[in-house]
Amino acid sequence: MLLRHIELENFGPYYGPHELELKGESDELVLIHGENMAGKTSLLNAIRWCLYGEAKDRSGSAMPTVKLINGDALGEGTRRVSVALEIVHREDGVDTPVRLKRQHQAKRGVTDPAVDRDFDTHAEVESGGDILPSDQFDDIVNKMLPERISRFFLFDGELLKEYEELVHEDSTTHARQVQRAIEMILGVPAAQNGREDLAVLHKEASRAYNREARKHADVEESAKAADALQDEVDSLEAELETLGVQREDASAELRGVREDLAKHAHLADSANALVRAEERIASLEAERTAKRQERKELARELWRDVLEPRLHHEIGNLERDREQIAIAVREKDELERELAERQKSLSDEKCATCEQPIPEQLRLRQRSRVAEIQDRLSGLDRTADQRRLDQIGATIRRMHEIAPAGVASGIEVIEKDLSRIAIDLHKAERQRKDSEADLRGFDKDVVPAFEEKQDRLNKHLWEIESSIERGEELLAEKRTELRANQRAMKEKDEPTLRHLRIQRDLLASAVTVYEASIGDLIDDLREEVEAQASEIFLDLTTDKSYSGLSINENYGLTIVASDGGTVPVRSAGAEQVVALSLIGALNRLAARRGPVIMDTPFGRLDRRHRENILRFVPTLADQVVLLVHSGEIDPARDLEPVRGHISSEYEIHHSDSARSEIERKGK
Amino acid sequence: MRVTDKADPAARLLAILERNREKLESEIPADLLGEIAEIQQQSQFDDDRGKTRKEIRKLVEQYAKQMALKEPQSR
């Protein structure tokens, strides 16, 4: 399917009629520029609304008709909105022109429409030049681009986020829906519906055979038994189907509870982190108070550091004085002791040591020495002053007390401690703030209720699984019995029954082959998606240390590094590149082809990734329409490499609060 | 414009069906299985399965009638 013409009337910001002309041919890249709020998303919504009768708001909810009508038009009393698409439907190499138009208009007499039932709806459809009944509108759309796979063709930045969720092994319910949609675009329904259709037809054929066989006496009883067995098989199959639905519902509910519990487990972590942060803050604040007090006390003594050099000098002088006095005191002591000995010896007239009389000559020398000592002692009297010595010692001690060294350096250490405490305190306060934000609205009491529900669901699931196991065993037994019965009947069947039997058996064989093939098809497609997405990813990424992507059960893709390890954390830009690689792979493998219309696809990309993706985009589909704003693309710089691919460009101008204009640029 | 049309989904499914047909030594003829797969491929996005089932029923009936004619008498 390719778009050739888009016509809007009073849709969203587009007052009155507006149109866009496209080539409707392969190899078409259309750029539509527009700032935020100009009406890019409304244009995407207009196409979606025309095709499927539903436009979505930013939260993904369906918008009522009255919200779709341009505000000015509504104010002027034009209570009508319409979108028409001219499409080229390509099938088996044949192009068929298709025209679709959807219009909603307020019912006659309704002047202030509020809800959808206040509007009349018109759907017009033309195919190959023939006007078709409006009830064929949906069939025609379904043939070209079924709504269930439209998310892969008409998408905005939000859709990329949905794909990013797929990478997580514990898939959310939402991710499972995306997974199903992926399998749908890959063509898995062709196998799944095949199995269902063939199973239904096989049952019909079995019944038809049994009904006919009852008319023949030879096999009448066997046919009755076969019917009874078929009833049992049907009943068991129906029961197993119900149990399967119950299992799916219970599993979905259990997943929801586990997600809630995981969310609350995270909140419990936040609660513990909050307690730890508060304790840390209290401890740091106490330490800060103590340090500030210590600093205050030291500051009081800071004047001593000012005096310290002067006192140090004075102490040096005093110590030198003390040393001189001490030397004099020691000399005086020694001289006084010598004087006493010599005087005693002179008075006793004999030697104090050997007790021998002292000769006259020696006495004369001693008297001379005594005189010398007395002379020296009289000289020392001024210097060798023990009291002065004690006084100086006391003064030096006092001076040391006045000027203990290092008050300033002590304050410096405290300042460093205080700045470390301030940083730690800031961190702890931020932790407290984050934890408080996480915990806003958190009710601790719900956790036990979730746990109880989880236990109950686990038990319920176990019971369902057991019932399914028993049911499957019984079903296998009944099918074996039924096959034995059918073999026995075959031996005796009449020529008139033969084609009915063959029909039944052919269908049974077809069911078996289809059953075996669904899993194989899904595995095969998953491998192919991985290979294609890896090829695209390596083309798009700027990090050459990556070797590709690896796929999980949900079709989530993880980056693989060149050493074979996975890259667990990736930037928002890398997430977007991975998601685009998945979309590229799905479009290559899709069971239906359509135009890809991307709203704001470059939002989180840096310049080099943007360049790579712009080069890749023209290969994504036969027709690509990009809705971009100037913040993500600079036309002069970014579009140069793809200039040759661009078939047309439009600019959406936002003229006032309720009106936007679409203007064609250049050719 | 596409760089590659890596695989035709119909051909992929048919190859898998054929592989399993051989593996299971199924009695269903390959051409009948191929025709069923083709019908399923065309209608895979249709919610109303009635038309598809009618088409397959008719197809299998035709095959069964032809095969019945060729089957040797069992009694």
XYZ file of C-alpha atoms in Angstrom:
742
model
C 0.000 0.000 0.000
C 1.276 3.460 -0.929
C -0.290 6.838 -0.153
C -0.926 9.164 -3.084
C -3.096 11.929 -1.744
C -4.198 13.090 1.688
C -7.122 15.470 2.080
C -8.208 16.889 5.426
C -11.082 19.106 6.383
C -11.326 20.700 9.824
C -9.157 17.988 11.341
C -7.366 19.153 14.510
C -5.374 22.319 13.809
C -6.246 22.203 10.093
C -9.082 24.678 9.534
C -10.982 24.102 6.298
C -9.599 21.950 3.467
C -5.913 20.984 3.258
C -4.156 18.509 1.034
C -0.842 16.780 0.476
C 0.165 15.276 -2.816
C 2.480 12.248 -2.766
C 3.807 10.252 -5.695
C 2.321 6.968 -4.538
C 5.279 5.160 -6.052
C 8.127 3.050 -4.714
C 11.291 4.788 -3.636
C 9.518 7.725 -2.060
C 10.780 9.732 0.890
C 8.566 12.589 2.049
C 9.611 15.079 4.696
C 7.083 17.104 6.612
C 8.632 19.784 8.787
C 6.839 21.396 11.679
C 7.643 22.760 15.103
C 6.175 21.265 18.263
C 2.385 21.739 18.497
C 2.232 22.696 14.797
C 0.181 19.634 13.862
C 2.564 16.812 12.874
C 0.989 14.269 15.211
C -2.468 15.447 14.075
C -1.522 14.601 10.499
C -0.484 11.096 11.579
C -3.718 10.851 13.551
C -5.754 11.948 10.526
C -4.375 9.051 8.474
C -5.017 6.617 11.327
C -8.551 7.970 11.839
C -9.427 7.671 8.160
C -8.194 4.067 7.999
C -9.458 2.745 11.337
C -11.966 5.299 12.633
C -9.878 6.066 15.692
C -7.428 8.847 16.537
C -5.308 8.649 19.666
C -4.348 11.312 22.182
C -0.937 11.523 23.852
C -1.897 8.896 26.434
C -2.894 6.469 23.662
C -6.637 6.770 24.376
C -9.183 7.128 21.592
C -10.256 10.751 20.998
C -13.950 11.636 20.734
C -15.044 13.186 17.418
C -15.748 16.574 18.963
C -12.071 16.816 19.990
C -10.997 16.131 16.414
C -12.893 19.039 14.879
C -10.936 22.247 14.428
C -11.780 24.717 17.223
C -12.410 27.688 14.902
C -14.614 25.611 12.596
C -16.617 24.355 15.553
C -16.917 27.930 16.839
C -18.280 29.025 13.460
C -20.844 26.251 13.508
C -19.137 23.860 11.061
C -19.593 20.666 12.976
C -17.927 18.424 10.405
C -14.578 16.702 10.081
C -13.337 14.552 7.222
C -10.203 12.861 5.911
C -9.826 11.263 2.490
C -6.909 9.097 1.350
C -6.031 8.082 -2.150
C -4.036 4.884 -2.027
C -2.292 2.555 -4.427
C -2.946 -1.026 -3.334
C -0.249 -3.313 -4.706
C -0.981 -7.029 -4.754
C 0.729 -9.705 -6.835
C 2.397 -6.992 -8.909
C -0.933 -5.345 -9.783
C -1.639 -1.779 -8.638
C -5.250 -0.900 -7.785
C -6.249 2.682 -6.968
C -8.299 2.901 -3.774
C -10.028 5.962 -2.349
C -11.207 6.058 1.252
C -13.094 8.883 2.899
C -14.325 9.122 6.447
C -16.523 11.972 7.582
C -18.300 12.717 10.851
C -20.959 15.409 10.900
C -23.204 16.519 13.750
C -26.698 15.084 13.402
C -29.426 17.358 12.160
C -30.702 19.458 15.040
C -27.631 18.918 17.217
C -26.049 22.336 17.645
C -23.695 21.510 20.448
C -22.369 17.973 19.832
C -20.520 16.476 22.776
C -20.384 12.719 22.369
C -19.885 10.447 19.371
C -23.559 9.528 19.170
C -24.280 13.195 18.350
C -22.575 12.614 14.966
C -23.529 10.870 11.750
C -20.666 8.878 10.282
C -20.010 8.394 6.574
C -17.479 6.017 5.115
C -16.884 6.020 1.363
C -14.775 3.464 -0.455
C -13.788 3.167 -4.109
C -11.571 0.433 -5.501
C -10.351 0.258 -9.108
C -12.751 3.060 -9.992
C -15.798 1.223 -8.595
C -17.815 2.696 -5.766
C -18.286 -0.054 -3.175
C -20.872 -0.368 -0.396
C -19.629 1.384 2.744
C -19.767 -1.878 4.721
C -16.781 -3.033 2.634
C -14.658 -0.145 3.920
C -13.107 -2.160 6.751
C -12.534 -5.228 4.536
C -10.645 -3.149 2.000
C -8.523 -1.513 4.730
C -7.920 -4.902 6.338
C -6.689 -6.277 3.065
C -4.206 -3.422 2.658
C -3.030 -2.614 6.174
C -4.798 -4.402 9.077
C -5.155 -2.231 12.155
C -3.499 -4.834 14.348
C -0.192 -4.354 12.561
C -0.580 -0.632 11.881
C 1.678 0.176 14.842
C 4.621 -0.877 12.665
C 3.718 1.618 9.971
C 2.176 4.613 11.703
C 4.268 5.384 14.722
C 5.817 8.020 16.908
C 8.616 8.164 19.462
C 6.364 6.543 22.064
C 6.273 3.315 20.076
C 10.052 3.100 20.188
C 9.791 3.046 23.985
C 7.368 0.113 23.794
C 10.005 -1.852 21.883
C 12.620 -0.992 24.457
C 10.479 -2.747 27.093
C 10.761 -5.971 25.129
C 14.377 -6.415 26.071
C 13.511 -7.180 29.686
C 13.172 -10.894 30.338
C 10.398 -10.445 32.908
C 8.014 -9.212 30.297
C 5.208 -6.906 31.238
C 1.685 -7.555 30.035
C 2.120 -4.660 27.649
C 5.316 -6.135 26.227
C 3.443 -9.397 25.584
C 0.870 -7.482 23.554
C 3.670 -5.972 21.473
C 5.158 -9.469 21.111
C 1.841 -10.743 19.726
C 1.671 -7.809 17.319
C 5.199 -8.617 16.133
C 4.214 -12.226 15.466
C 1.233 -10.928 13.592
C 3.242 -8.701 11.250
C 5.643 -11.595 10.676
C 2.781 -13.721 9.437
C 2.400 -16.189 12.336
C -1.444 -15.929 12.130
C -1.250 -17.710 8.778
C -0.090 -20.787 10.711
C -2.189 -20.251 13.865
C -5.434 -19.585 11.990
C -4.582 -22.505 9.702
C -4.454 -24.890 12.619
C -7.717 -23.530 14.089
C -9.582 -23.621 10.782
C -8.377 -27.125 9.947
C -9.251 -28.410 13.436
C -12.804 -27.085 13.067
C -13.129 -28.591 9.591
C -11.723 -31.903 10.812
C -14.390 -32.129 13.491
C -17.100 -31.324 10.988
C -15.750 -34.003 8.639
C -15.628 -36.581 11.472
C -19.246 -35.864 12.340
C -20.286 -36.024 8.686
C -18.598 -39.404 8.305
C -20.178 -40.797 11.500
C -23.592 -39.483 10.483
C -23.349 -41.222 7.144
C -21.876 -44.419 8.681
C -24.884 -44.803 10.996
C -26.954 -45.507 7.906
C -24.927 -48.682 7.257
C -25.679 -51.688 9.454
C -22.085 -52.983 9.364
C -20.638 -49.923 10.940
C -23.669 -48.428 12.694
C -22.524 -49.414 16.198
C -18.955 -48.332 15.540
C -20.246 -45.025 14.210
C -22.307 -44.491 17.366
C -19.248 -45.325 19.475
C -17.158 -42.980 17.339
C -19.713 -40.212 17.837
C -19.676 -40.816 21.591
C -15.885 -40.734 21.591
C -15.903 -37.633 19.424
C -18.302 -36.021 21.943
C -15.867 -36.861 24.714
C -12.925 -35.533 22.688
C -14.866 -32.337 21.878
C -15.865 -31.875 25.477
C -12.290 -32.456 26.691
C -10.917 -30.078 24.077
C -13.447 -27.416 25.088
C -12.558 -27.966 28.739
C -8.846 -27.703 27.950
C -9.464 -24.542 25.962
C -11.305 -23.019 28.925
C -8.491 -24.123 31.230
C -5.985 -22.613 28.798
C -7.810 -19.284 28.941
C -7.965 -19.523 32.744
C -4.230 -20.286 32.817
C -3.504 -17.293 30.634
C -5.707 -15.013 32.756
C -4.186 -16.292 36.005
C -0.672 -15.975 34.570
C -1.403 -12.413 33.451
C -2.796 -11.608 36.896
C 0.227 -13.215 38.535
C 2.560 -11.208 36.331
C 0.703 -8.055 37.396
C 1.044 -8.978 41.087
C 4.744 -9.767 40.607
C 5.220 -6.414 38.889
C 3.453 -4.703 41.826
C 5.592 -6.624 44.295
C 8.750 -5.780 42.381
C 7.669 -2.147 42.448
C 7.054 -2.369 46.184
C 10.309 -4.263 46.728
C 11.986 -1.307 45.135
C 9.988 0.929 47.475
C 11.019 -1.192 50.462
C 14.619 -0.626 49.371
C 13.830 3.065 49.210
C 12.333 2.930 52.727
C 15.517 1.288 54.050
C 17.622 3.801 52.164
C 15.585 6.603 53.739
C 16.223 5.248 57.257
C 19.941 4.902 56.501
C 20.044 8.413 55.032
C 18.315 9.896 58.083
C 20.712 8.094 60.459
C 23.676 9.289 58.449
C 22.354 12.864 58.404
C 21.883 12.810 62.228
C 25.396 11.442 62.735
C 26.956 13.952 60.340
C 25.076 16.852 61.922
C 26.323 15.798 65.392
C 29.869 15.567 64.068
C 29.520 18.982 62.413
C 28.278 20.559 65.677
C 31.224 19.051 67.612
C 33.727 20.241 65.017
C 32.256 23.751 64.984
C 32.522 23.894 68.799
C 36.110 22.701 68.631
C 36.883 25.342 66.027
C 35.257 28.014 68.173
C 37.393 27.061 71.141
C 40.567 26.999 69.089
C 39.705 30.361 67.576
C 39.698 31.824 71.076
C 43.380 30.801 71.398
C 44.332 32.028 67.976
C 45.909 35.235 69.382
C 48.618 33.025 70.872
C 49.712 32.100 67.352
C 50.192 35.834 66.692
C 52.472 36.150 69.750
C 54.277 32.921 69.123
C 57.243 34.271 67.029
C 57.979 37.039 69.554
C 57.735 34.708 72.526
C 59.860 32.169 70.720
C 62.593 34.813 70.365
C 62.313 35.813 74.011
C 62.440 32.214 75.179
C 65.633 31.784 73.122
C 67.245 34.776 74.884
C 66.190 33.548 78.305
C 67.491 30.070 77.580
C 70.856 31.509 76.601
C 70.914 33.578 79.877
C 69.931 30.502 81.850
C 72.752 28.510 80.282
C 75.363 31.168 81.238
C 74.057 31.419 84.819
C 73.996 27.632 85.144
C 77.663 27.446 84.050
C 78.612 30.136 86.616
C 76.669 28.384 89.396
C 78.426 25.080 88.655
C 81.851 26.825 88.622
C 81.104 28.618 91.933
C 80.091 25.327 93.574
C 83.315 23.655 92.490
C 85.473 26.617 93.565
C 83.803 26.854 96.994
C 84.376 23.134 97.559
C 88.092 23.504 96.579
C 88.448 26.611 98.790
C 87.022 24.786 101.809
C 89.445 21.876 101.314
C 92.488 24.079 100.892
C 91.592 26.302 103.893
C 91.155 23.230 106.061
C 94.493 21.836 104.944
C 96.244 25.151 105.723
C 94.623 25.340 109.138
C 95.523 21.709 110.016
C 98.995 22.084 108.453
C 98.700 18.614 106.959
C 97.434 17.141 103.757
C 93.683 16.373 103.860
C 94.259 13.243 101.747
C 97.491 11.690 103.019
C 97.575 13.280 106.534
C 101.289 14.174 106.023
C 102.612 17.512 107.182
C 102.668 20.064 104.371
C 106.002 21.536 103.506
C 106.356 25.353 103.756
C 106.799 25.747 100.030
C 103.579 23.960 99.336
C 101.712 25.951 101.978
C 102.790 29.096 100.185
C 101.398 27.778 96.878
C 98.174 26.809 98.592
C 97.743 30.241 100.107
C 98.330 31.721 96.677
C 95.666 29.387 95.217
C 93.171 30.255 98.025
C 93.653 33.910 97.206
C 93.024 33.172 93.512
C 89.842 31.254 94.304
C 88.547 33.972 96.612
C 89.214 36.502 93.932
C 87.388 34.445 91.285
C 84.478 33.796 93.686
C 84.019 37.460 94.336
C 83.833 37.898 90.537
C 81.216 35.140 90.247
C 78.951 36.478 92.968
C 77.028 38.627 90.472
C 76.636 35.981 87.809
C 76.139 32.694 89.680
C 72.734 33.593 91.021
C 70.697 30.499 91.779
C 67.541 32.537 92.437
C 67.851 34.246 89.110
C 68.336 30.818 87.531
C 65.087 29.554 89.102
C 63.249 32.706 88.024
C 64.371 32.340 84.406
C 63.293 28.665 84.387
C 59.858 29.629 85.696
C 59.544 32.424 83.086
C 60.445 30.064 80.225
C 57.827 27.547 81.374
C 55.137 30.243 81.519
C 56.070 31.480 78.074
C 55.734 27.949 76.633
C 52.294 27.719 78.190
C 51.230 31.006 76.615
C 52.275 30.007 73.119
C 51.518 26.318 72.416
C 52.421 25.823 68.721
C 49.803 24.900 66.011
C 46.441 26.480 66.921
C 46.063 27.694 63.319
C 47.003 24.337 61.808
C 44.499 22.674 64.166
C 41.794 24.987 62.822
C 42.854 24.117 59.281
C 42.350 20.388 59.981
C 38.892 21.129 61.419
C 37.973 23.182 58.332
C 38.894 20.222 56.118
C 36.758 17.927 58.284
C 33.851 20.366 58.055
C 34.021 20.527 54.284
C 34.112 16.697 54.086
C 31.087 16.601 56.413
C 29.264 19.156 54.202
C 29.802 16.971 51.108
C 28.694 13.798 52.914
C 25.708 15.646 54.314
C 24.715 16.879 50.858
C 24.923 13.306 49.511
C 22.876 11.929 52.397
C 20.268 14.686 51.990
C 19.991 13.960 48.267
C 19.565 10.253 49.081
C 16.838 11.178 51.564
C 15.109 13.386 48.988
C 15.236 10.669 46.294
C 13.939 8.038 48.708
C 11.142 10.361 49.868
C 10.165 10.974 46.227
C 10.097 7.195 45.595
C 8.005 6.650 48.683
C 5.399 9.319 47.984
C 2.060 7.561 48.155
C 3.622 4.265 49.222
C 1.453 2.159 51.457
C 3.480 -0.501 53.269
C 0.368 -2.458 54.174
C -0.338 -3.444 50.584
C 2.763 -5.671 50.403
C 1.338 -8.519 52.553
C -1.891 -8.314 50.537
C 0.087 -8.681 47.294
C 2.055 -11.588 48.755
C -1.133 -13.303 49.810
C -2.591 -12.772 46.338
C 0.597 -14.121 44.761
C 0.381 -17.290 46.905
C -3.278 -17.731 46.031
C -2.607 -17.274 42.312
C 0.347 -19.669 42.396
C -1.900 -22.305 44.002
C -4.663 -21.593 41.507
C -2.218 -21.876 38.603
C -0.869 -25.143 39.971
C -4.431 -26.516 40.144
C -5.093 -25.394 36.563
C -1.815 -26.954 35.378
C -2.710 -30.232 37.103
C -6.173 -30.210 35.517
C -4.631 -29.499 32.106
C -2.168 -32.352 32.575
C -4.949 -34.778 33.545
C -7.168 -33.489 30.731
C -4.395 -33.892 28.144
C -3.703 -37.464 29.267
C -7.391 -38.321 29.043
C -7.679 -36.578 25.673
C -4.730 -38.576 24.315
C -6.416 -41.803 25.486
C -9.730 -40.859 23.895
C -8.049 -39.858 20.632
C -6.222 -43.190 20.545
C -9.525 -44.981 21.125
C -11.157 -42.878 18.439
C -8.370 -43.609 15.936
C -8.627 -47.360 16.700
C -12.365 -47.134 16.167
C -11.861 -45.247 12.900
C -9.329 -47.848 11.688
C -11.797 -50.621 12.464
C -14.539 -48.803 10.573
C -12.212 -48.242 7.625
C -11.926 -51.999 7.197
C -15.648 -52.211 6.688
C -16.619 -48.916 5.177
C -18.850 -48.688 2.152
C -17.831 -47.004 -1.121
C -20.281 -44.190 -0.300
C -18.396 -43.475 2.925
C -14.940 -43.550 1.404
C -14.583 -39.932 0.312
C -15.925 -38.719 3.662
C -13.331 -40.824 5.488
C -10.534 -39.602 3.239
C -11.685 -36.016 3.732
C -11.648 -36.468 7.523
C -8.205 -38.115 7.478
C -6.708 -35.500 5.172
C -7.878 -32.780 7.522
C -6.532 -34.700 10.539
C -3.136 -34.956 8.799
C -3.202 -31.266 7.930
C -3.954 -30.337 11.568
C -0.989 -32.441 12.744
C 1.383 -30.840 10.238
C 0.193 -27.320 11.130
C 0.499 -28.042 14.879
C 4.109 -29.142 14.412
C 4.899 -26.125 12.244
C 3.780 -23.183 14.411
C 6.675 -23.449 16.894
C 9.149 -24.025 14.053
C 7.871 -20.953 12.234
C 8.171 -18.759 15.335
C 11.730 -20.007 16.026
C 12.698 -19.482 12.416
C 11.283 -15.962 12.337
C 12.938 -15.042 15.629
C 16.316 -16.083 14.225
C 15.670 -14.122 11.061
C 14.603 -11.009 13.007
C 17.842 -11.279 15.026
C 19.956 -11.574 11.871
C 18.217 -8.719 10.065
C 18.145 -6.422 13.107
C 21.865 -7.111 13.741
C 22.711 -6.227 10.161
C 20.779 -2.952 10.375
C 22.129 -2.158 13.853
C 25.752 -2.549 12.745
C 24.987 -0.207 9.892
C 23.423 2.393 12.203
C 25.585 2.329 15.316
C 28.628 4.528 15.633
C 30.221 2.200 18.210
C 32.355 -0.243 16.283
C 33.037 -2.401 19.367
C 29.580 -3.984 18.967
C 29.203 -7.211 17.028
C 25.413 -7.365 16.713
C 22.173 -7.941 18.609
C 20.797 -10.955 20.396
C 17.064 -11.649 20.616
C 15.037 -12.959 23.559
C 11.700 -14.788 23.722
C 9.800 -11.481 23.552
C 11.721 -10.285 20.498
C 13.612 -7.918 22.809
C 17.091 -7.147 21.507
C 20.297 -6.845 23.520
C 23.540 -5.401 22.172
C 26.353 -7.946 21.858
C 29.921 -6.691 22.282
C 32.784 -7.931 20.114
C 33.949 -10.235 22.945
C 30.563 -11.980 22.827
C 29.288 -10.490 26.096
C 26.044 -8.544 26.272
C 25.987 -4.804 26.896
C 23.569 -4.420 29.806
C 23.314 -0.634 30.121
C 22.803 1.528 27.090
C 22.051 5.171 26.481
C 18.666 6.533 25.426
C 20.130 7.099 21.950
C 21.375 3.490 21.750
C 17.918 2.266 22.860
C 16.412 4.213 20.003
C 18.887 2.776 17.484
C 18.113 -0.769 18.707
C 14.364 -0.114 18.457
C 14.760 1.256 14.925
C 16.802 -1.830 14.015
C 13.913 -4.020 15.203
C 11.422 -1.974 13.188
C 13.674 -2.204 10.151
C 13.950 -5.986 10.543
C 10.181 -6.368 10.958
C 9.518 -4.281 7.865
C 11.902 -6.430 5.848
C 10.141 -9.600 7.003
C 6.564 -8.273 7.169
C 3.608 -10.230 5.858
C 2.038 -6.942 4.707
C 3.778 -3.939 3.182
C 2.775 -0.359 3.787
C 4.060 3.179 4.020
C 6.084 3.956 7.142
C 5.050 7.248 8.704
C 7.331 8.255 11.581
C 6.582 11.127 13.924
C 9.634 12.740 15.592
C 11.961 9.762 15.063
C 15.269 11.476 15.829
C 14.419 12.939 19.234
C 17.157 11.295 21.290
C 19.887 10.873 18.732
C 23.226 12.593 18.413
C 24.389 13.995 15.070
C 26.297 10.914 13.857
C 23.481 8.486 14.687
C 21.016 10.868 13.051
C 23.113 10.861 9.884
C 23.325 7.061 9.862
C 19.589 6.690 10.412
C 18.718 9.254 7.761
C 20.779 7.250 5.286
C 18.979 4.075 6.408
C 15.409 5.426 6.443
C 14.864 5.392 2.656
C 15.511 1.614 2.679
C 13.008 0.984 5.473
C 9.945 0.744 3.216
C 8.778 1.581 -0.287
C 7.321 4.837 0.981
C 8.572 6.684 4.037
C 7.040 9.859 5.458
C 9.032 11.622 8.180
C 7.402 14.202 10.431
C 10.267 16.202 11.917
C 10.928 19.395 13.854
C 13.914 21.724 13.555
C 15.311 20.531 16.902
C 15.952 17.050 15.506
C 16.869 17.899 11.920
C 18.682 20.868 10.477
C 17.561 20.765 6.833
C 20.638 22.585 5.523
C 23.127 20.295 7.237
C 21.431 16.947 7.926
C 19.473 16.351 4.733
C 22.357 16.613 2.301
C 23.168 12.840 2.231
C 19.527 11.920 1.463
C 18.647 14.899 -0.704
C 18.504 12.655 -3.773
C 15.911 10.379 -2.122
C 13.513 13.129 -1.045
C 10.567 13.241 -3.404
C 8.661 16.036 -1.690
C 8.829 18.281 1.335
C 6.108 20.073 3.216
C 6.182 22.641 5.980
C 3.465 22.922 8.598
C 3.045 26.502 9.856
C 1.186 27.223 13.023
C -0.568 30.488 12.176
C -2.534 30.919 15.406
C -3.693 28.877 18.355
C -6.312 26.933 16.364
C -4.950 26.942 12.818
C -2.075 25.314 10.972
C -1.283 25.513 7.267
C 0.466 22.895 5.136
C 2.736 24.355 2.497
C 4.685 22.486 -0.142
C 8.376 23.337 -0.297
C 10.387 23.515 -3.505
C 9.491 21.160 -6.327
C 13.777 1.098 -2.635
C 14.004 -1.702 -0.135
C 17.525 -2.967 0.263
C 16.342 -6.524 0.686
C 13.102 -8.407 0.732
C 14.680 -11.073 2.857
C 11.935 -13.625 2.798
C 8.542 -14.207 1.376
C 6.432 -15.107 4.453
C 4.281 -17.485 2.441
C 7.304 -19.346 1.076
C 8.818 -19.561 4.539
C 5.693 -21.114 6.075
C 5.228 -23.481 3.168
C 8.812 -24.729 3.474
C 8.290 -25.442 7.176
C 4.960 -27.204 6.527
C 6.550 -29.332 3.813
C 9.479 -30.222 6.066
C 7.094 -31.347 8.825
C 4.893 -33.192 6.351
C 7.897 -35.296 5.361
C 9.148 -35.672 8.919
C 5.761 -36.876 10.177
C 5.281 -39.076 7.076
C 1.904 -37.395 6.749
C -0.691 -38.694 4.314
C -1.665 -35.242 3.139
C -0.433 -34.601 -0.422
C 2.110 -31.810 -0.765
C 0.062 -29.920 -3.352
C -3.063 -29.938 -1.147
C -1.029 -28.645 1.795
C 0.405 -25.938 -0.455
C -3.050 -24.848 -1.583
C -4.333 -24.735 2.002
C -1.282 -22.649 3.000
C -1.937 -20.242 0.138
C -5.566 -19.724 1.216
C -4.483 -19.193 4.817
C -1.848 -16.720 3.730
C -4.405 -14.612 1.902
C -6.845 -14.543 4.809
C -4.514 -14.371 7.787
C -5.779 -10.952 8.905
C -9.478 -11.714 8.399
C -11.457 -11.929 11.622
C -14.315 -13.768 9.970
C -12.959 -17.254 9.265
C -16.165 -18.535 7.621
C -15.162 -17.723 4.040
C -11.715 -19.282 4.428
C -13.102 -22.455 5.984
C -15.657 -22.787 3.226
C -12.900 -22.500 0.628
C -10.727 -25.121 2.348
C -13.672 -27.457 2.904
C -14.466 -27.367 -0.813
C -10.839 -27.937 -1.740
C -10.412 -30.928 0.588
C -13.720 -32.411 -0.602
C -12.473 -32.320 -4.184
C -9.210 -33.997 -3.229
C -11.009 -36.623 -1.146
C -13.368 -37.499 -3.984
C -10.478 -37.916 -6.407
C -8.543 -40.032 -3.918
C -11.592 -42.182 -3.152
C -11.841 -43.064 -6.804
C -8.254 -44.218 -6.841
C -8.416 -46.139 -3.536
C -8.612 -49.927 -3.938
C -11.782 -51.617 -2.649
C -11.339 -52.669 0.995
C -14.117 -55.252 0.853
